[in-house]
Short mmCIF file of C-alpha atoms and ligand atoms in Angstrom, two decimals:
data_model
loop_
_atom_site.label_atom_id
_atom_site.label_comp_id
_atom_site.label_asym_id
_atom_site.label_seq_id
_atom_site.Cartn_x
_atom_site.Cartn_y
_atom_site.Cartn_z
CA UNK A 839 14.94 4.36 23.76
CA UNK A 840 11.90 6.23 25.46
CA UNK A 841 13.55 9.33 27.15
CA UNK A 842 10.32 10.87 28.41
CA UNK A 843 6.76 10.70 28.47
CA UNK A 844 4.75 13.87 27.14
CA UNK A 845 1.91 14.99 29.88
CA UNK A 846 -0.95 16.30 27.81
CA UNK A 847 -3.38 17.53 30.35
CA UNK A 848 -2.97 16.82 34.42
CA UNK A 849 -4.48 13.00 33.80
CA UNK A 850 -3.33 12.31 30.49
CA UNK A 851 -0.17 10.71 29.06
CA UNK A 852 0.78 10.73 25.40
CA UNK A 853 2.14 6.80 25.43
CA UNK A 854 2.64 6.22 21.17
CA UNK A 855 5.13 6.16 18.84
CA UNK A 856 6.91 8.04 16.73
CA UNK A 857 7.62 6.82 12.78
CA UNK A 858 10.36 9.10 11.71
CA UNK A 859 11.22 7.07 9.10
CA UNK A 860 8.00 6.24 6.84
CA UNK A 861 7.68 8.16 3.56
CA UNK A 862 4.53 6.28 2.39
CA UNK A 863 1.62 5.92 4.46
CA UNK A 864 -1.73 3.82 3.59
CA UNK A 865 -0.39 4.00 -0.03
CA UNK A 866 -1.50 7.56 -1.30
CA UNK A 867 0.21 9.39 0.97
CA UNK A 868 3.67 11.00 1.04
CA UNK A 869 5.54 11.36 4.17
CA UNK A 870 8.19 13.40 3.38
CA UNK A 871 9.18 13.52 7.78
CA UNK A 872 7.85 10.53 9.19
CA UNK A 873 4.51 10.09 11.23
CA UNK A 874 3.54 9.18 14.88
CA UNK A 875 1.18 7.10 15.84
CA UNK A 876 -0.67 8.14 18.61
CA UNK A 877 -1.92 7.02 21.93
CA UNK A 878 -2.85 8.33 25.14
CA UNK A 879 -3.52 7.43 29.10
CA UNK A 880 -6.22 8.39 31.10
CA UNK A 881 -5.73 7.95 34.61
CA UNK A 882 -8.82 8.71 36.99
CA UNK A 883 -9.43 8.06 40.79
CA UNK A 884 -10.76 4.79 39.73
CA UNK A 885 -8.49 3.53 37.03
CA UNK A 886 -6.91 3.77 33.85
CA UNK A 887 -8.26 3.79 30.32
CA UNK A 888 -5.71 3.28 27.42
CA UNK A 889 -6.91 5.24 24.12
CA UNK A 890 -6.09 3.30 21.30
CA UNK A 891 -2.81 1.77 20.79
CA UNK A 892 -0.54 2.06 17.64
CA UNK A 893 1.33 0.52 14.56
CA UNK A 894 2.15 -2.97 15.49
CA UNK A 895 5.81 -2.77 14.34
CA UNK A 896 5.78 -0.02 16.98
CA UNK A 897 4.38 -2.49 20.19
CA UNK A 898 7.65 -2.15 22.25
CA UNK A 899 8.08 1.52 22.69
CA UNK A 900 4.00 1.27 23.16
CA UNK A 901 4.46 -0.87 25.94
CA UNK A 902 7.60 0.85 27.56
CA UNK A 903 5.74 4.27 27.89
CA UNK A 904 2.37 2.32 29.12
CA UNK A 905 4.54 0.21 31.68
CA UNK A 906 6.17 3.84 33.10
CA UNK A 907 2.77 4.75 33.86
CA UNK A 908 0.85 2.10 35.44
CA UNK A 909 0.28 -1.31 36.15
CA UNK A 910 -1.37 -3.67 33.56
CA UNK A 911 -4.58 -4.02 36.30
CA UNK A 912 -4.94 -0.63 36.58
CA UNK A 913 -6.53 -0.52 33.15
CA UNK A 914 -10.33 -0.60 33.43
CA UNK A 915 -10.74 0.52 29.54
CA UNK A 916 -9.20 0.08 26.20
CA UNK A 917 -10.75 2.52 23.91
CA UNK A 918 -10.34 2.10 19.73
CA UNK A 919 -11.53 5.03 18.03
CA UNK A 920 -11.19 3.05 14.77
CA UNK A 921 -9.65 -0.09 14.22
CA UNK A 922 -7.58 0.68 11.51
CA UNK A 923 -4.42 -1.62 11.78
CA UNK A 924 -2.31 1.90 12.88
CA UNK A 925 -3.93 1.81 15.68
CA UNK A 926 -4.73 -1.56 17.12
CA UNK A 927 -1.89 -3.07 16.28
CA UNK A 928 -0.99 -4.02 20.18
CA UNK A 929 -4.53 -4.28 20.62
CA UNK A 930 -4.27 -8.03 21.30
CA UNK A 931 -1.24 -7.96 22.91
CA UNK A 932 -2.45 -5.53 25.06
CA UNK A 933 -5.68 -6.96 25.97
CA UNK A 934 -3.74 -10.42 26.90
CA UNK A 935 -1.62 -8.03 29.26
CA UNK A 936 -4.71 -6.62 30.52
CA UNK A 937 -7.46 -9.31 30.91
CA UNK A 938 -10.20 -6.99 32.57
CA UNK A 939 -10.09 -4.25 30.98
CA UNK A 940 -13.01 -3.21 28.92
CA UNK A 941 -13.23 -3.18 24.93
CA UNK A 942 -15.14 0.00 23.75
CA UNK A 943 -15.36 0.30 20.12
CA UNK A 944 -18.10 1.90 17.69
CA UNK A 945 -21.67 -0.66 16.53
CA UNK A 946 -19.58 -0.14 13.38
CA UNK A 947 -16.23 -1.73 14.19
CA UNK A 948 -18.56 -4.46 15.59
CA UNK A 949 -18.02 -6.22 12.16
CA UNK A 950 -14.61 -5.28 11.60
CA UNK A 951 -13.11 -6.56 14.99
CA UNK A 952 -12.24 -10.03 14.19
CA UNK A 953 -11.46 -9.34 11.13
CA UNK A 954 -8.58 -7.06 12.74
CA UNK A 955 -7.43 -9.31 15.78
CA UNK A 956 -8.81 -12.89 14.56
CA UNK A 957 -10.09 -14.05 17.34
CA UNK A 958 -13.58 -13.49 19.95
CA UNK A 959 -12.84 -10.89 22.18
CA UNK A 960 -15.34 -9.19 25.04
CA UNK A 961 -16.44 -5.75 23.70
CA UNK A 962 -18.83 -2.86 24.57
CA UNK A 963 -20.36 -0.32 21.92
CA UNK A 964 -19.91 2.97 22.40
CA UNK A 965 -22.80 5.28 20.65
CA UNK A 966 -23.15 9.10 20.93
CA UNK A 967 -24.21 10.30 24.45
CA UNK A 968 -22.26 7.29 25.90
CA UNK A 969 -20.26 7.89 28.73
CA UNK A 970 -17.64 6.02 31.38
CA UNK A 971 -16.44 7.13 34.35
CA UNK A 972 -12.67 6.49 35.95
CA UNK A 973 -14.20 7.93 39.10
CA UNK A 974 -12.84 11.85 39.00
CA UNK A 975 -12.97 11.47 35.60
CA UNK A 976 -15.79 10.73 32.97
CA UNK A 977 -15.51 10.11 28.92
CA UNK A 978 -17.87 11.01 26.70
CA UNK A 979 -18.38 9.03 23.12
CA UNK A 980 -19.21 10.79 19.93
CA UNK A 981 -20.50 8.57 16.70
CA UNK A 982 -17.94 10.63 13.81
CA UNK A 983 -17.91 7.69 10.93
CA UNK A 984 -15.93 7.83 8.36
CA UNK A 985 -13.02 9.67 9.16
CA UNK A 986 -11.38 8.01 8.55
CA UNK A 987 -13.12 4.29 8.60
CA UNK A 988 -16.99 4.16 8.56
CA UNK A 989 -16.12 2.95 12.29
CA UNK A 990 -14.36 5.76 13.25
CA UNK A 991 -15.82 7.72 16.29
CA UNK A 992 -14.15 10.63 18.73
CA UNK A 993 -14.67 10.79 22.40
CA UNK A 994 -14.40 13.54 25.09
CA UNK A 995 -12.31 13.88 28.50
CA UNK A 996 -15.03 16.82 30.56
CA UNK A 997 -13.09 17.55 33.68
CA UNK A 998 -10.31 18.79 31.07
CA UNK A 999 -11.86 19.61 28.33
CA UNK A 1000 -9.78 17.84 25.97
CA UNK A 1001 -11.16 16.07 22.25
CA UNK A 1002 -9.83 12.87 21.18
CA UNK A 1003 -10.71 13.35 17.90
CA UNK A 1004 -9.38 10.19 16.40
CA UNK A 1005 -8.07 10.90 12.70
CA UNK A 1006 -9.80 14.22 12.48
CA UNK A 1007 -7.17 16.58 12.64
CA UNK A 1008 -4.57 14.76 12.10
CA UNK A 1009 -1.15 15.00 10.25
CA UNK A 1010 1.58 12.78 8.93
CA UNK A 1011 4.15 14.61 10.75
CA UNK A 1012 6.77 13.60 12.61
CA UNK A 1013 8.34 15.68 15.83
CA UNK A 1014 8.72 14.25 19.04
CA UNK A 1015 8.33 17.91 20.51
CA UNK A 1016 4.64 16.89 20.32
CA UNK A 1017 2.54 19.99 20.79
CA UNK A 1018 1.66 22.58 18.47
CA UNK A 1019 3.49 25.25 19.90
CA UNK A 1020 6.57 24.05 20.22
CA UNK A 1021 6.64 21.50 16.78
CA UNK A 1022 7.80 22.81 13.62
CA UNK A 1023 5.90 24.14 10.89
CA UNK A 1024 3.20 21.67 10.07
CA UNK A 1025 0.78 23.48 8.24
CA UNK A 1026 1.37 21.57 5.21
CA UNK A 1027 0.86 18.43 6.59
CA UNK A 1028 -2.30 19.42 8.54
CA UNK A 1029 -3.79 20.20 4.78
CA UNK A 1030 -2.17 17.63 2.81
CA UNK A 1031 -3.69 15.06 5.19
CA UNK A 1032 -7.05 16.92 5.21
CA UNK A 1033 -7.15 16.83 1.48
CA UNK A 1034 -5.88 12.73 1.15
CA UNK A 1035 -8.28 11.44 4.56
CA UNK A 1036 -10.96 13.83 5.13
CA UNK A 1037 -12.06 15.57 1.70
CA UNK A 1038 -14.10 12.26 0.09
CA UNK A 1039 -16.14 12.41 3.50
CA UNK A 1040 -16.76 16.27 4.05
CA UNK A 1041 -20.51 15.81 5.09
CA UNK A 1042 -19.35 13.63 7.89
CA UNK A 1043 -16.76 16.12 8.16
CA UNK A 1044 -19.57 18.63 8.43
CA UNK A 1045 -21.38 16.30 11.01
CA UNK A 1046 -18.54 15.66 13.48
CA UNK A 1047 -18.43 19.46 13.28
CA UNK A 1048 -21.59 19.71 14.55
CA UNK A 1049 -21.13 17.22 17.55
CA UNK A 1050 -17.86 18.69 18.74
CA UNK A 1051 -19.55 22.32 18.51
CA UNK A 1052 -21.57 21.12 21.78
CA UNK A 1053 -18.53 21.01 23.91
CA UNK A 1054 -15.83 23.55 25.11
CA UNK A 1055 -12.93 22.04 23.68
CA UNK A 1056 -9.04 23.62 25.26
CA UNK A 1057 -7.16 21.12 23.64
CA UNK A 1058 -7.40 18.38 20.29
CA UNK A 1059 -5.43 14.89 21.15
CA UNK A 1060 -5.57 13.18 17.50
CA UNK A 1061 -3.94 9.90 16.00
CA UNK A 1062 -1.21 11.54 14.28
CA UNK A 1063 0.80 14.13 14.48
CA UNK A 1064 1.11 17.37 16.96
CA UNK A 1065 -1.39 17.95 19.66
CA UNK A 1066 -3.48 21.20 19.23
CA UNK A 1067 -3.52 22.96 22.39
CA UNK A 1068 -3.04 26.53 21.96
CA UNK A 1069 -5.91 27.57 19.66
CA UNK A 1070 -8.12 24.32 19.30
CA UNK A 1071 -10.82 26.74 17.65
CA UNK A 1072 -8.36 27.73 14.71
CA UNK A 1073 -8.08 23.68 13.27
CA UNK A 1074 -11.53 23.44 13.95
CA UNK A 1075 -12.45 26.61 11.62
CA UNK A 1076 -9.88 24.92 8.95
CA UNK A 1077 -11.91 22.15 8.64
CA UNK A 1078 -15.39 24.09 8.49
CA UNK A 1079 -14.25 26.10 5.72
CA UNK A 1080 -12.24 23.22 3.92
CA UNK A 1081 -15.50 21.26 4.41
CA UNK A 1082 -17.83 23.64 3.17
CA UNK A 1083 -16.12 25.54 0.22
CA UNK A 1084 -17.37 23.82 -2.55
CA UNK A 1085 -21.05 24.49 -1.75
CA UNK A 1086 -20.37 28.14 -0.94
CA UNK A 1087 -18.74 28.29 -4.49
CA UNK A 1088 -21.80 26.11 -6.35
CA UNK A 1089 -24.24 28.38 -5.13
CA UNK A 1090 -22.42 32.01 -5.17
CA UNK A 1091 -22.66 31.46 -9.25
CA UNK A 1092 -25.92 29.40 -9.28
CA UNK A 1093 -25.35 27.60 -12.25
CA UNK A 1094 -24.38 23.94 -13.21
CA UNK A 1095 -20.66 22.97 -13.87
CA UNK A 1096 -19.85 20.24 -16.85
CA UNK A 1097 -16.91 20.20 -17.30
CA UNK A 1098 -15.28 18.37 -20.62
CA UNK A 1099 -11.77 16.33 -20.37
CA UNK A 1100 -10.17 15.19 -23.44
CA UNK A 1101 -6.92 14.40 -25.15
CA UNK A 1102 -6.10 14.35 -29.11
CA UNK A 1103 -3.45 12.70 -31.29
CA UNK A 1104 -4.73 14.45 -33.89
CA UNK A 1105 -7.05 16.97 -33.66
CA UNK A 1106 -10.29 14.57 -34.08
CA UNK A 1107 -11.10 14.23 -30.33
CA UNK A 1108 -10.43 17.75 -29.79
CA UNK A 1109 -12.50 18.66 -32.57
CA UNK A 1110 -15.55 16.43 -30.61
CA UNK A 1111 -14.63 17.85 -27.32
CA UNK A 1112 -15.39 21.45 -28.78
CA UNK A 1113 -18.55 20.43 -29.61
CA UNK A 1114 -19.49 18.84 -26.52
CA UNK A 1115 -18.50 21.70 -24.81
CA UNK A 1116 -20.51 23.89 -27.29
CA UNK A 1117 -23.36 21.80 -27.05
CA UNK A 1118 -23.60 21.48 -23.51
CA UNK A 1119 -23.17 25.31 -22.72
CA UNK A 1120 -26.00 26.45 -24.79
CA UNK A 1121 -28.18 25.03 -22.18
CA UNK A 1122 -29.25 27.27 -19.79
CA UNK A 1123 -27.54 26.85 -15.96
CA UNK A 1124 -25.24 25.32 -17.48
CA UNK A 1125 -21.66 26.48 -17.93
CA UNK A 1126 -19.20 24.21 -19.78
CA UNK A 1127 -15.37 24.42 -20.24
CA UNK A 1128 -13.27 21.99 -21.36
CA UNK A 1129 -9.68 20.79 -20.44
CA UNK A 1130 -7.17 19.42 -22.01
CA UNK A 1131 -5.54 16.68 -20.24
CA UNK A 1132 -2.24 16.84 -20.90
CA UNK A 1133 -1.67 19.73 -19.57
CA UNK A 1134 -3.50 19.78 -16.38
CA UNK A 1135 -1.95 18.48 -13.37
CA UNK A 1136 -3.37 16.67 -10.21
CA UNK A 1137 -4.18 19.06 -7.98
CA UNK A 1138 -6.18 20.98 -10.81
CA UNK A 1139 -7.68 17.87 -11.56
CA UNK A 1140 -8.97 17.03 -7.84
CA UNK A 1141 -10.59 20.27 -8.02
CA UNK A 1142 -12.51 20.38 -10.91
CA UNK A 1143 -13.75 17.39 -10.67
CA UNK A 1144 -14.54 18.56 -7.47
CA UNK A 1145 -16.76 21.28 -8.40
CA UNK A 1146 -18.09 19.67 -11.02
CA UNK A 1147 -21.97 18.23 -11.61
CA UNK A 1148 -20.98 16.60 -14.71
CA UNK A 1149 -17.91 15.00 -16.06
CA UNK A 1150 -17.30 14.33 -19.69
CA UNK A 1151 -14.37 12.78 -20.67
CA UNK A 1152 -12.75 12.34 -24.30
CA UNK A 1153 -10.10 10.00 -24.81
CA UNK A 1154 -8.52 8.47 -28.04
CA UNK A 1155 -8.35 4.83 -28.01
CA UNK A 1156 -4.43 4.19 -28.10
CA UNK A 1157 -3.37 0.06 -28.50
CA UNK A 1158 -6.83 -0.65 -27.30
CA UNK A 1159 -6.82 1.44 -24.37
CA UNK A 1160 -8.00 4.93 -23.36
CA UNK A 1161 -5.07 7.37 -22.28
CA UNK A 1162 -3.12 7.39 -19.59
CA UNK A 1163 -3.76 11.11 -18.32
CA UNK A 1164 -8.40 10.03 -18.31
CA UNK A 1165 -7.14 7.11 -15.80
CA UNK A 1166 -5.35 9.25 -13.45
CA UNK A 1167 -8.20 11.81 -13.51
CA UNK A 1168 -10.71 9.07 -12.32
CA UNK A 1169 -7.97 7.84 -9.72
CA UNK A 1170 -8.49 11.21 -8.38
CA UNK A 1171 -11.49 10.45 -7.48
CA UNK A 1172 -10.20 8.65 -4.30
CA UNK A 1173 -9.86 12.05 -2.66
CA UNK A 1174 -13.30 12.86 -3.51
CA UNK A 1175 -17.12 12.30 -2.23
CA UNK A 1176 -18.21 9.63 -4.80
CA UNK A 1177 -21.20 9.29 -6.18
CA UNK A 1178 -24.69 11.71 -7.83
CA UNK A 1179 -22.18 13.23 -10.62
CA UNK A 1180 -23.34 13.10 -13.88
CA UNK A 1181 -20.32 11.25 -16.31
CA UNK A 1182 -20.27 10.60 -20.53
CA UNK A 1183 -17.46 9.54 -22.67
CA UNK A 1184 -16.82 9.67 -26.19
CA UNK A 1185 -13.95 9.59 -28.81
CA UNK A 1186 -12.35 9.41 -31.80
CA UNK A 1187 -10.93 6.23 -32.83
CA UNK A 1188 -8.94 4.41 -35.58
CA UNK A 1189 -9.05 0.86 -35.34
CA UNK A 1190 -11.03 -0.44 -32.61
CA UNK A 1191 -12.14 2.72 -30.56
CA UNK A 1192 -12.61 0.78 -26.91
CA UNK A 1193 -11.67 3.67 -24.88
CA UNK A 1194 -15.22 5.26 -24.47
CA UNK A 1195 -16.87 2.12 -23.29
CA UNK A 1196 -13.79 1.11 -21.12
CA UNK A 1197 -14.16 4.81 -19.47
CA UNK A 1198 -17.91 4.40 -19.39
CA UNK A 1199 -17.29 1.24 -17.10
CA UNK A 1200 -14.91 3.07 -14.86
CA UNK A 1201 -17.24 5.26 -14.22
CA UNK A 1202 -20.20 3.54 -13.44
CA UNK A 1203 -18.18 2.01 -10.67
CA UNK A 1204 -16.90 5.16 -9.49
CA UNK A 1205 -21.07 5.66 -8.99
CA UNK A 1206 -21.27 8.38 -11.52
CA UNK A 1207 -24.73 8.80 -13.10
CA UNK A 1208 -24.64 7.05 -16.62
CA UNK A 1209 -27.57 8.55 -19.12
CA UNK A 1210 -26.00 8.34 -22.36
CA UNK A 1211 -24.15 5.77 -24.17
CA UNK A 1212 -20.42 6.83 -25.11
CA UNK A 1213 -20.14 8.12 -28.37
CA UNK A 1214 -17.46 7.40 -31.09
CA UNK A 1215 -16.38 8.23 -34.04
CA UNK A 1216 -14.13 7.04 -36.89
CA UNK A 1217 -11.23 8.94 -37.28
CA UNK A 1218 -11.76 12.41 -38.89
CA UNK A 1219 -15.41 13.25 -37.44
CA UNK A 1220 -17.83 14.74 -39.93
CA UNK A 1221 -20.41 17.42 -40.11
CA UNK A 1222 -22.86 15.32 -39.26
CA UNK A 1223 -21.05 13.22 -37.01
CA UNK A 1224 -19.80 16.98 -35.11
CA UNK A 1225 -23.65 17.82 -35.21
CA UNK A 1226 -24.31 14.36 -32.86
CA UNK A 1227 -21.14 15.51 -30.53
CA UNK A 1228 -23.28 18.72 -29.82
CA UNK A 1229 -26.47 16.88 -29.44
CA UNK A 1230 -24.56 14.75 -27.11
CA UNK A 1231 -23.43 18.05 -24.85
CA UNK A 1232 -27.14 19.03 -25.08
CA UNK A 1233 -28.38 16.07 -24.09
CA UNK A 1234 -25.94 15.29 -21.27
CA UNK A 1235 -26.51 19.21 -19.88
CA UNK A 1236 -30.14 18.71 -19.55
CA UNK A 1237 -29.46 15.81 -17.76
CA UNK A 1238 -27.58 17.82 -15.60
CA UNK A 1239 -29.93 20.40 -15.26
CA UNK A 1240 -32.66 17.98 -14.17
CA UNK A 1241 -34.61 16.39 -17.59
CA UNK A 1242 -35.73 12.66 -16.31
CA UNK A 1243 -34.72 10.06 -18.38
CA UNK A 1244 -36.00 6.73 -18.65
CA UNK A 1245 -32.70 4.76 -18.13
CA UNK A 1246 -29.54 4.31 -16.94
CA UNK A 1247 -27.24 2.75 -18.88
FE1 FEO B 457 -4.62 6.65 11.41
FE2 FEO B 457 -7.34 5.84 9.86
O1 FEO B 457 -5.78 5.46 10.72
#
């Protein structure tokens, strides 16, 4: 049952849903208090505009808040700020409601639309520097892709100032209190979702940055979660220095960071990783370190791999397979920006010693940089055989550090 409807700002009406039960969202993420999707109303002296819509499952109490507020043919324009299915969910339904009204979505979710509501609708594309007008009121667009769909863009209310920033700052968090100030503690969920959504994209994160710094925001209406309207400036700092620590750190020390992963039955791929690691460091700008894997857990993982130019991982190979533990450190890599790192593998083996190659191919479709074929050896490795694991950290390291090669593997 809707008991009230939230007033955000004097023309705008929070008219989502709330999802206090959902402990899972988009698969990665835990919920541990429910979500909300959110939605909002603009009314101006000229019309209505409905920004975005929510979770289909989640159409009725949607349309109940909508209905308290105006008349279907009031609505000039639907705006989707992405068209992820948690928010257009009553897209269609709503645009069958509301024949006239306008579609505005991104020249990204251009190619995305009918794949979402599966069948030709009328649209307009909204760019940066676009604007609409209700009459008193005017909207400004703002291109932010990627976060958290390459379609994903943020738009701006003038007359009161407000950001609807989409996804970006955001949080799976559940209290129908609404605003920041009067919500419970949601700190945690602010960074949680920053880290799971935002951190693989912090350049755009960066970028978006950079567009919203033009305007005077008072007051952040996202997709999820609270609305930020008693220090917009202090979320907005968050995600600067979220977006921008691993830089700062990278050049406060000025060197190159390999960093060696490994795990050992019995001593032998230990024994390589040492070498690696010893091979690798004697390279100047480079420092190496190694980790072993079965003692590090995920968050630790996320952030060296994070900080990391070049990723070396040893595995044993284990009923054909490489461990468990080198898997879920490249399945962190989902929170990550993808791509330009430097990755190896290598290994000690006793019958059929797949794991390097089978780590080697996860990798090159993570978009790591490939130079040198994994290396293996036989059980107990040898002096000579230790020698070629150093050689190996050498050769990887100067890679690193810049040394051309003449082929990818
Ligand atoms: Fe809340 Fe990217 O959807």
């Amino acid at each position: 049952m809707i008991k009230s409807i939230a007033q955000v700002s004097p023309s705008v009406h929070f008219i989502g849903a709330f999802d206090p039960r959902i402990r899972t969202f988009d698969i990665i993420m835990k919920t541990a208090n429910g979500s909300s999707y959110n939605s909002y109303l603009v009314r101006g002296s000229e019309g209505v505009c409905v920004m975005d819509t929510v979770k289909k499952e989640f159409s009725a109490d949607f349309f109940k808040r909508l209905e308290l507020l105006c008349e279907y043919d009031e609505i000039r324009y639907i705006v989707l700020h992405h068209l992820e299915p948690d928010h257009s969910g009553a897209l269609e339904e709503l645009m069958t409601r509301a024949p006239q009204a306008k579609l505005i979505i991104s020249g990204r979710a251009v190619m995305m639309l009918k794949g979402i509501i599966k069948t030709d609708v009328p649209f307009e594309v909204a760019n940066t520097g676009k604007v609409i007008s209700l009459g008193d009121k005017t909207i400004e667009f703002l291109s932010t892709p990627f976060l958290h769909w390459p379609d994903t863009m943020s738009s701006y209310l003038h007359e009161e100032k407000l950001l609807f920033s989409g996804d970006v700052f955001g949080s799976h968090y559940y209290d129908e209190r609404l605003f920041d100030d009067e919500v419970g503690d949601f700190s945690y969920a602010f960074k949680y979702y920053y880290d799971h959504i935002m951190r693989p994209f912090k350049q755009y994160v960066l970028q978006a940055l950079e567009l919203y710094g033009k305007f005077d925001i008072k007051l952040i209406a996202p997709l999820h979660g609270p609305v930020l309207r008693t220090n917009p400036q202090f979320y907005i700092d968050k995600y600067a220095a979220w977006s921008s620590e691993a830089k700062f750190r990278k050049h406060t020390f000025g060197n190159k960071m390999l960093s060696v992963f490994y795990m050992s039955s019995y001593e032998n791929t230990h024994k390589m990783a040492q070498k690696v690691t010893e091979g690798a460091d004697s390279v100047e700008g480079i420092v190496a370190s190694m980790y072993d894997l079965a003692s590090l857990d995920e968050n630790n993982m996320v952030d060296l791999l994070e900080e990391s130019d070049a990723v070396v991982i040893g595995s044993p190979t284990i009923n054909g397979d490489a461990v468990k533990p080198a898997w879920d450190l490249l399945a962190c890599m989902a929170y990550l920006e993808s791509g330009g790192k430097v990755g190896a593998s290598f290994g000690s083996y006793g019958w059929t010693g797949e794991a390097p190659e089978m780590l080697h191919d996860r990798m090159r479709w993570l978009k790591f940089r490939l130079p040198v074929k994994p290396l293996k050896v036989k059980l107990i490795p040898t002096e000579e055989e230790l020698q070629a694991c150093f050689d190996f950290g050498i050769d990887i390291a100067e890679i690193t550090m810049g040394k051309m090669v003449e082929m990818e593997i």
